[in-house]
mmCIF file of C-alpha atoms in Angstrom:
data_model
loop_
_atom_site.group_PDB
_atom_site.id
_atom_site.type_symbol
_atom_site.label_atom_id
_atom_site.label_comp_id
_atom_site.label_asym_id
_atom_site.label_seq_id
_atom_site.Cartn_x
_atom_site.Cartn_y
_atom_site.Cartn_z
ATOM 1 C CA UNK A 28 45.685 63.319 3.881
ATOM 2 C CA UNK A 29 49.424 62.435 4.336
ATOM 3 C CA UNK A 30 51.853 65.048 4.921
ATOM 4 C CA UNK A 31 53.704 64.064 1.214
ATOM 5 C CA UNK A 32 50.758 66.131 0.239
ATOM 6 C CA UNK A 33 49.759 69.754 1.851
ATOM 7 C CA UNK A 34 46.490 71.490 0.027
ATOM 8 C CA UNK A 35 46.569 75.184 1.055
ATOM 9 C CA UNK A 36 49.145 75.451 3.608
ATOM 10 C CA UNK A 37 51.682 78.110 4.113
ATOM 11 C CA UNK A 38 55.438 76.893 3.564
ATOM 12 C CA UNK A 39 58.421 77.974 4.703
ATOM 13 C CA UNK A 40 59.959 78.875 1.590
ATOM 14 C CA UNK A 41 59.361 77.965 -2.018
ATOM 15 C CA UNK A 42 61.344 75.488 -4.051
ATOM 16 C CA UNK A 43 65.263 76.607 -4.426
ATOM 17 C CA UNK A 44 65.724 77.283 -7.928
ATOM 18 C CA UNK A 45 66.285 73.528 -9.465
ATOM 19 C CA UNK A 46 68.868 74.916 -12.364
ATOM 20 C CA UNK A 47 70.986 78.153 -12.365
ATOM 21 C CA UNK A 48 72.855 79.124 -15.112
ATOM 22 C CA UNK A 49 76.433 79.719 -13.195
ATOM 23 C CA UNK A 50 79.854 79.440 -14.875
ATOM 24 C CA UNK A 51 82.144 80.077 -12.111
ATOM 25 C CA UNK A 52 83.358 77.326 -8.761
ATOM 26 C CA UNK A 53 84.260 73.893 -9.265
ATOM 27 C CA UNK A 54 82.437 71.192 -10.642
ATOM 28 C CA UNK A 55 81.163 70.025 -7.430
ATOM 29 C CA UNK A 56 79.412 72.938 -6.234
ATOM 30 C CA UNK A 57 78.317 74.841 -10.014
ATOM 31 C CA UNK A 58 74.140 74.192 -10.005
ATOM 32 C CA UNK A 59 73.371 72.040 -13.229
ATOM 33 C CA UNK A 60 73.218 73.749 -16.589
ATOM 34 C CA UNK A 61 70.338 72.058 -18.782
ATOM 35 C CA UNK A 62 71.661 71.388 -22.037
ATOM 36 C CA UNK A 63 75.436 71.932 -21.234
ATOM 37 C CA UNK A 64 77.775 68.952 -21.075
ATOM 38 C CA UNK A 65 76.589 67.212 -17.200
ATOM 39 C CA UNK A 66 79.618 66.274 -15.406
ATOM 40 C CA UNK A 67 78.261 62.811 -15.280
ATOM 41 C CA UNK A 68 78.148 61.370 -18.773
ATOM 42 C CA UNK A 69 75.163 59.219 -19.905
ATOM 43 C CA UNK A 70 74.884 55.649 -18.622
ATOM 44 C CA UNK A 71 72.945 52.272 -19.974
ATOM 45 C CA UNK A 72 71.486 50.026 -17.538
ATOM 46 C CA UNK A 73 70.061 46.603 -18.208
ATOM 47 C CA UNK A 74 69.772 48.097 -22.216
ATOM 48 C CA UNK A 75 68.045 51.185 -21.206
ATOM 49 C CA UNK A 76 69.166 54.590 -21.818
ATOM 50 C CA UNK A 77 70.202 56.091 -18.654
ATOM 51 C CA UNK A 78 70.255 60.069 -19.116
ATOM 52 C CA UNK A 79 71.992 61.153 -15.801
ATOM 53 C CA UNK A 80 71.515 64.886 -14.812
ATOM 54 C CA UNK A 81 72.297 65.776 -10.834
ATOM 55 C CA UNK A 82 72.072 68.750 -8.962
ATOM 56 C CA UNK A 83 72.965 69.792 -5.458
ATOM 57 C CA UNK A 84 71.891 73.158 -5.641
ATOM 58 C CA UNK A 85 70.392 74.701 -2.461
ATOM 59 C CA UNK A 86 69.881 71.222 -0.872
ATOM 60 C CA UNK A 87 68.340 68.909 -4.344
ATOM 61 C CA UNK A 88 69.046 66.159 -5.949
ATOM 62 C CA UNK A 89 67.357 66.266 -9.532
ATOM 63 C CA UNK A 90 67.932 62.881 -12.129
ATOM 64 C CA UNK A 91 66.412 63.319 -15.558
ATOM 65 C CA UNK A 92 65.936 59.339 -16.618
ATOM 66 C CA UNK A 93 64.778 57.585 -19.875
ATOM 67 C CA UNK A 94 63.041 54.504 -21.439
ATOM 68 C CA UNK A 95 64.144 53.866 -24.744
ATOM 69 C CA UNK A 96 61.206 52.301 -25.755
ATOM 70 C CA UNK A 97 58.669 54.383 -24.806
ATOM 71 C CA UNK A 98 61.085 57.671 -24.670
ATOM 72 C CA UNK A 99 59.565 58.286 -21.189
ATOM 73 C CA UNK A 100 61.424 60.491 -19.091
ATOM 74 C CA UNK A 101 61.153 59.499 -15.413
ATOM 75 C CA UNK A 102 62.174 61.954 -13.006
ATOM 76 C CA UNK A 103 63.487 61.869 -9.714
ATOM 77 C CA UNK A 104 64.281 64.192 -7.232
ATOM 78 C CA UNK A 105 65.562 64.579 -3.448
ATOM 79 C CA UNK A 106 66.039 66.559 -0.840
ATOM 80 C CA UNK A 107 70.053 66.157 -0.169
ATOM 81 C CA UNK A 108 69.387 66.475 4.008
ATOM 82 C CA UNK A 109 66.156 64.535 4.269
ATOM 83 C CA UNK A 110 67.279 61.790 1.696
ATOM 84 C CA UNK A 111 62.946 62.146 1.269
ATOM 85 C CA UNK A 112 62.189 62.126 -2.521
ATOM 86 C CA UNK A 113 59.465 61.404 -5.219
ATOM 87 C CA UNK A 114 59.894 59.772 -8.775
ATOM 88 C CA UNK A 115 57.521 61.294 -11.601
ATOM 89 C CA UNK A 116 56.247 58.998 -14.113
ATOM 90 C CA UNK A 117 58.131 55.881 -13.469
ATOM 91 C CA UNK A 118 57.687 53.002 -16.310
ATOM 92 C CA UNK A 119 57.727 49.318 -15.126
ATOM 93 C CA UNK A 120 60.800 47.918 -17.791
ATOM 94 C CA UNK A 121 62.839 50.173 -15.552
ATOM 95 C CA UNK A 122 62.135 49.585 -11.790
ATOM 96 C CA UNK A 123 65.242 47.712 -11.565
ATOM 97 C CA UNK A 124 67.278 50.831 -12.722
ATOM 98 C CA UNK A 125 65.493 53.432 -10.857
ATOM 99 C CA UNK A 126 65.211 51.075 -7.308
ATOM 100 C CA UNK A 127 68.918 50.707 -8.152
ATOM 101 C CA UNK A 128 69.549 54.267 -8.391
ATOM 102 C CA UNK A 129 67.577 55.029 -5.568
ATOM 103 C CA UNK A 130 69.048 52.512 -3.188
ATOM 104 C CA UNK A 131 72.692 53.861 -4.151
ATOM 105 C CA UNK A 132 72.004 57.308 -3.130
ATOM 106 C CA UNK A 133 70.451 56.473 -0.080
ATOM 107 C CA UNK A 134 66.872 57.916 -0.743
ATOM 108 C CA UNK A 135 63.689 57.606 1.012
ATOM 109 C CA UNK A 136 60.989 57.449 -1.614
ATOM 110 C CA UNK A 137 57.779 58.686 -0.645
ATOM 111 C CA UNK A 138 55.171 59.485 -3.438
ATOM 112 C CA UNK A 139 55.789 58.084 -7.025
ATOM 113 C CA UNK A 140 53.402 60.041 -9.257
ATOM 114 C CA UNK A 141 52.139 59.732 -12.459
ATOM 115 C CA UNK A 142 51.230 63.304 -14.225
ATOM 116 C CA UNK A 143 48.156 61.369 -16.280
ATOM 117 C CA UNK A 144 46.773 57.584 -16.956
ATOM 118 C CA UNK A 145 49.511 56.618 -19.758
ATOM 119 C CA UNK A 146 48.531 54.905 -22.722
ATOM 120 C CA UNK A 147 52.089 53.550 -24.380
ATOM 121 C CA UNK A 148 53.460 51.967 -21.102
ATOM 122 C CA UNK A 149 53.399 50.802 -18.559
ATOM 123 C CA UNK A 150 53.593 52.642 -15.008
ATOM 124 C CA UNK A 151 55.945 50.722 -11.724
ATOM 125 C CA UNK A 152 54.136 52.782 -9.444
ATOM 126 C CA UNK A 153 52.210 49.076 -8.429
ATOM 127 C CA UNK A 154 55.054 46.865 -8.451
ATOM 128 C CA UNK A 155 57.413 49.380 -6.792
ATOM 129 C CA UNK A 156 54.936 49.630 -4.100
ATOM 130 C CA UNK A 157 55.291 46.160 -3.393
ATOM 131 C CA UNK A 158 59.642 46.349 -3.233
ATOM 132 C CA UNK A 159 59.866 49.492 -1.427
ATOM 133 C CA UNK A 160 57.959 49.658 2.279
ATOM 134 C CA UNK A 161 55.745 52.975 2.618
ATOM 135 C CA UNK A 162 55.886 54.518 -0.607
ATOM 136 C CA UNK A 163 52.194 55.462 -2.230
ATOM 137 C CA UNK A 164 51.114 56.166 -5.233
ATOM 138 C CA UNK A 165 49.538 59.555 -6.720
ATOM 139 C CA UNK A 166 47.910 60.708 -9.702
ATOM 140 C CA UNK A 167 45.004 63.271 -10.776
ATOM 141 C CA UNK A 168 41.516 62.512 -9.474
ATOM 142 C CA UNK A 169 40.377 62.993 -13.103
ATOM 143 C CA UNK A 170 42.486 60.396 -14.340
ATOM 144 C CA UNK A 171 39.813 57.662 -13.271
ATOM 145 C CA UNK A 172 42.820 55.841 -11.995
ATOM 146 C CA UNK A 173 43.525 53.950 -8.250
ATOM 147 C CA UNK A 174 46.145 55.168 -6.127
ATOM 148 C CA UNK A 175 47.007 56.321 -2.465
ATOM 149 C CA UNK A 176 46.819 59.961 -3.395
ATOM 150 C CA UNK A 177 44.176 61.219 -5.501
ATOM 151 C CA UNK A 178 45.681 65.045 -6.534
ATOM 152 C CA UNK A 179 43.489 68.401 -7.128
ATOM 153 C CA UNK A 180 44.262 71.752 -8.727
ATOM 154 C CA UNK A 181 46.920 73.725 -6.103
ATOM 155 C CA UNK A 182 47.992 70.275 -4.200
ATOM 156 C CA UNK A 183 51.714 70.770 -3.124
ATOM 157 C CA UNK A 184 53.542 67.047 -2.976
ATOM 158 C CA UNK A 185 56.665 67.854 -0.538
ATOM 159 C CA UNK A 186 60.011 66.419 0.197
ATOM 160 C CA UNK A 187 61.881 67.517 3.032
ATOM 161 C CA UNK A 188 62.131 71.243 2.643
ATOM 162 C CA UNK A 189 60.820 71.441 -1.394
ATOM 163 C CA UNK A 190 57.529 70.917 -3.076
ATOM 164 C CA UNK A 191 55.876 70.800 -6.161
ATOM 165 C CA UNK A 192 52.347 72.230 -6.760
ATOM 166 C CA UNK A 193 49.929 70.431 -9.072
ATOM 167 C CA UNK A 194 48.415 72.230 -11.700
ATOM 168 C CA UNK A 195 45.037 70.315 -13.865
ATOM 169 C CA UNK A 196 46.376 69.947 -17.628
ATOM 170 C CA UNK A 197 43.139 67.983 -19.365
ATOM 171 C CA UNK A 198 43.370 67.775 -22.999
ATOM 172 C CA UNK A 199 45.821 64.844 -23.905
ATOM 173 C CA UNK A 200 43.226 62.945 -21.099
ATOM 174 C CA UNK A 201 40.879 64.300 -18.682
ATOM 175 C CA UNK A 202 43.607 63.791 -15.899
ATOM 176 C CA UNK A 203 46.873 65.095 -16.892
ATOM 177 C CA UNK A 204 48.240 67.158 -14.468
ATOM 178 C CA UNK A 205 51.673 69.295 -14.650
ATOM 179 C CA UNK A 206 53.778 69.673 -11.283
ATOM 180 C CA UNK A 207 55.580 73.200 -11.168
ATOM 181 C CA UNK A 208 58.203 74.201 -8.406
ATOM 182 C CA UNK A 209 57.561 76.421 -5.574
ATOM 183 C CA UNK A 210 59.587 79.217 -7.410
ATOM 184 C CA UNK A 211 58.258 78.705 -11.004
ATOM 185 C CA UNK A 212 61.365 77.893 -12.350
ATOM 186 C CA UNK A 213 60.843 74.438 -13.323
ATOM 187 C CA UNK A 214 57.701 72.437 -14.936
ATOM 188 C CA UNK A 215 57.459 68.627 -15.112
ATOM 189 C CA UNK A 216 54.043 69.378 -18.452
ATOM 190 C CA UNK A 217 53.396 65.466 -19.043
ATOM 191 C CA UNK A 218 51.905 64.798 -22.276
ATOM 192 C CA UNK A 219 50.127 68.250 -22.081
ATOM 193 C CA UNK A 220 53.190 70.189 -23.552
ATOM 194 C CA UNK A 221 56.231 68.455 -25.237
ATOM 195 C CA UNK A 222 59.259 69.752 -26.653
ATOM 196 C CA UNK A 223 57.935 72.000 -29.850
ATOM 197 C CA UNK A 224 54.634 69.788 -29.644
ATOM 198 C CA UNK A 225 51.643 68.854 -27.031
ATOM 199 C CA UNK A 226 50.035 65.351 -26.490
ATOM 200 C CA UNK A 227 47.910 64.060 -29.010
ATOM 201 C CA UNK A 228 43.893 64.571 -28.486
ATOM 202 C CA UNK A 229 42.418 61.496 -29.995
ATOM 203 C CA UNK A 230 41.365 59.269 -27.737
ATOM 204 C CA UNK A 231 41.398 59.055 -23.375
ATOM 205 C CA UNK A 232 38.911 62.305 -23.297
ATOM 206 C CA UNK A 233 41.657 63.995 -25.332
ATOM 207 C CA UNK A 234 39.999 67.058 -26.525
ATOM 208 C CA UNK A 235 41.754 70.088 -28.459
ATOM 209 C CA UNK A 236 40.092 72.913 -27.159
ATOM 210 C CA UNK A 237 40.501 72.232 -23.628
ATOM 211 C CA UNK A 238 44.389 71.217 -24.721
ATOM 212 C CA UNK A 239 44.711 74.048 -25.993
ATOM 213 C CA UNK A 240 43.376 76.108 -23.026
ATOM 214 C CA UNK A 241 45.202 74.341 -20.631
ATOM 215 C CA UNK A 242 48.535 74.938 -21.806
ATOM 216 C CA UNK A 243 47.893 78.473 -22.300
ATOM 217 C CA UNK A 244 46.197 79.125 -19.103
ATOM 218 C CA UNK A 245 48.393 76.736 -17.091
ATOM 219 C CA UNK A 246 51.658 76.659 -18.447
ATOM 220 C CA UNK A 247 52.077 79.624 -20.621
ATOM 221 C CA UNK A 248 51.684 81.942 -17.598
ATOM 222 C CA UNK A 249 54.607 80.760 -15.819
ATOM 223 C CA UNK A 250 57.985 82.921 -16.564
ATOM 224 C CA UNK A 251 59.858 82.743 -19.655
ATOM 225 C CA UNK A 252 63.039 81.162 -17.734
ATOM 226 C CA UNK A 253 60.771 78.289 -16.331
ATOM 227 C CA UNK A 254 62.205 74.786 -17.485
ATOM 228 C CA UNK A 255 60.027 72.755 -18.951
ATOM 229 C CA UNK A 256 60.430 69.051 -18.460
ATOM 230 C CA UNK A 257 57.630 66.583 -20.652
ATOM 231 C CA UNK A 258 57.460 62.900 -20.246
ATOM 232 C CA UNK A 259 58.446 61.664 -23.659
ATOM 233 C CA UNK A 260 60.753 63.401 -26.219
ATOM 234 C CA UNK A 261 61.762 61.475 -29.464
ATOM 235 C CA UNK A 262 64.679 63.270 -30.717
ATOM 236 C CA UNK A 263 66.418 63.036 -28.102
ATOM 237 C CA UNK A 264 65.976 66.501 -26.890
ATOM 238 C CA UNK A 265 65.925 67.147 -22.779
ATOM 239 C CA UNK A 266 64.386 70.463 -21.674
ATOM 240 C CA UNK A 267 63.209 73.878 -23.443
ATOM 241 C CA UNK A 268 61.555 76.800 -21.291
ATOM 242 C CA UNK A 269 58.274 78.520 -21.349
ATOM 243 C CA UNK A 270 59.553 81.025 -22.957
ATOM 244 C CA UNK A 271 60.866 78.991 -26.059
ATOM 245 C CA UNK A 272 57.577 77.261 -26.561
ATOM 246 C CA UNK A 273 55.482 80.245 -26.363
ATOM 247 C CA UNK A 274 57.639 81.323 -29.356
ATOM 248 C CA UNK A 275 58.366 78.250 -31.083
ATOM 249 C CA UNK A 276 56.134 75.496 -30.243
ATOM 250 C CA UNK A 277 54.452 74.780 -34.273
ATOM 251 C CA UNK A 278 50.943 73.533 -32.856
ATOM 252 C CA UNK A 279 50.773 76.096 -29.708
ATOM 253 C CA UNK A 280 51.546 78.980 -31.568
ATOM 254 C CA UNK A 281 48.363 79.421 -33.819
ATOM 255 C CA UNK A 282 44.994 79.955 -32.872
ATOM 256 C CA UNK A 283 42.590 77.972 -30.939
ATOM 257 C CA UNK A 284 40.816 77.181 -34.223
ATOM 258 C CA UNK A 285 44.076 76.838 -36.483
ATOM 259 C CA UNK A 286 45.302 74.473 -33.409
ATOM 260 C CA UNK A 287 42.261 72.432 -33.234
ATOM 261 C CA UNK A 288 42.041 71.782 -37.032
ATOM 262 C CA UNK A 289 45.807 70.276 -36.585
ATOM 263 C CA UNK A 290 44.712 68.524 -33.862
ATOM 264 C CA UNK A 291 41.708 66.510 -35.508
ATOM 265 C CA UNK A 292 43.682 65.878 -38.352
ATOM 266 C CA UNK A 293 47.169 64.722 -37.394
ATOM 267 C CA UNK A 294 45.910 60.752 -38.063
ATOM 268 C CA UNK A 295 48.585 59.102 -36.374
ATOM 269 C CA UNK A 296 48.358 55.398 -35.575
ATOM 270 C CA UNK A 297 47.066 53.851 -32.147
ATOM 271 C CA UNK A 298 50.260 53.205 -29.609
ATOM 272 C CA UNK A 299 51.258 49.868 -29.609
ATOM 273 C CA UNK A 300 50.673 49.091 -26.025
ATOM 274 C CA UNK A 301 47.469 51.200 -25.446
ATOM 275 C CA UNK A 302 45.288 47.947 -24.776
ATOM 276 C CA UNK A 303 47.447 46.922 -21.909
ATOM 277 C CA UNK A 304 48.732 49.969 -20.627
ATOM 278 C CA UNK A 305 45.558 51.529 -19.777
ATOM 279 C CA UNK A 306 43.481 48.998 -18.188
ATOM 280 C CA UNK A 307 46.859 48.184 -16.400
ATOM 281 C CA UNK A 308 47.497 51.648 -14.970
ATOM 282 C CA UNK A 309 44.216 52.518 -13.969
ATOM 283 C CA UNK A 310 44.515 49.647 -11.490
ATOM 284 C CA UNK A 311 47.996 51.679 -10.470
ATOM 285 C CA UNK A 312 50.257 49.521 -13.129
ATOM 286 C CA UNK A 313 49.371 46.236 -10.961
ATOM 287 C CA UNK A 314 47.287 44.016 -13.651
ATOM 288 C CA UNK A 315 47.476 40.796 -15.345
ATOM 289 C CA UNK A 316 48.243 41.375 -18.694
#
């Protein structure tokens, strides 16, 4: 096992709190505020929505990134000394963006991880491979998907100095996974818990009950002040908390039975690209389509 990837192993320190609400010092050294205005404004690359959010707090870089088509965040993040970093679910219409990005801020990437076998795009994990020397893929070991680094319950995928540990989602698909900081402060949930909603259960091994147990179990424990991050959002909204969703989320909120019963009866239509995307990105995104 590569050292991107420590199961069970002391570390020095946990993950320095990603985001810190702090309204005093400049704007160069204030920690980033979710939600507030970012002292970068939004950019578009090659017709792609380019939501740019930076931090330098206590040694990270952090880039919230989206796909317009697809409204797939991508997420990268860096330690500031190392230059080491990962990118979480990457999507292949944007390599050119994200290489881009990642070759003006002087990054090493070493893992590029997927948190669960997408069905509506998609990944560059594959093709990225082949542009950038070293860098390997990772993704659950449930997922029934190829890469370099097949990840387990409690796997901690480091950076220089930080790390994030993997916790086992399944619901949405038998392989979702969500990757929480060191400190519990932040949560990249996947499809397993969006923005006032959750992944839908109706095909990939999606399953309700174990949805449902997942995010309660997995997610729902962590603090009320822990960020949550999901890979897709559709109107237009960025981050909530634990705490919020616990409260608020309309499908997470009821009872197993009350949730299920939503679940199996939300009849939404097949995605668009879900007879590519899979086959493609269980063969890590490399397949000819």
């Amino acid at each position: 096992m590569s050292s991107a990837v420590l199961r069970g192993t002391p570390v020095r320190r946990a993950l320095t709190r990603l985001l810190r609400a702090n309204t005093e010092g400049s704007a160069e050294n204030r920690p980033f505020r979710p939600g507030a205005a970012a002292d970068i404004g939004p950019l578009r690359a090659t017709g792609r929505l380019y939501c740019s959010r930076m931090s330098l707090t206590g040694g990270l870089l952090f880039r919230q990134l989206f796909e317009l088509e697809s409204h797939t965040y991508t997420y990268l993040l860096a330690d500031t000394e190392t230059k080491e970093a990962i990118l979480i679910d990457p999507v292949l219409e944007t390599i050119d963006r994200d290489l881009k990005l990642i070759h003006e801020l002087g990054l090493n990437l070493k893992v590029a991880v997927n948190t669960h076998c997408h069905a509506d795009h998609i990944t560059s994990t594959g093709l990225m491979k082949k542009r950038l020397v070293g860098l390997r893929s990772a993704i659950s070991k449930f997922s029934g998907a190829s890469a370099d680094i097949l990840l387990s319950e409690g796997d901690k995928i480091s950076f220089g100095k930080h790390y994030l540990t993997v916790r086992e989602t399944p619901g949405h698909t038998d392989g979702c996974v969500a990757l929480v900081s060191g400190d519990q402060s932040v949560a990249f949930t996947g499809d397993a818990l969006l923005i006032r909603g959750c992944g839908r259960t109706d095909f990939q091994q999606g399953c309700p009950e174990k949805l449902y147990k997942s995010v309660h179990q997995k997610i729902f424990t962590l603090p009320d002040q822990c960020l949550v991050y999901p890979a897709h959002d559709y109107l237009g909204r960025t981050v909530s908390t634990v705490g919020e969703e616990r409260k608020f989320n309309p499908r997470l909120t009821k009872s197993l039975e009350e949730f299920v019963k939503i679940m199996n009866n939300l009849n939404l239509p097949k995605p668009k690209k879900i007879d590519t995307s899979v086959p493609a990105n269980l063969v890590c995104g490399v397949h000819e389509v």
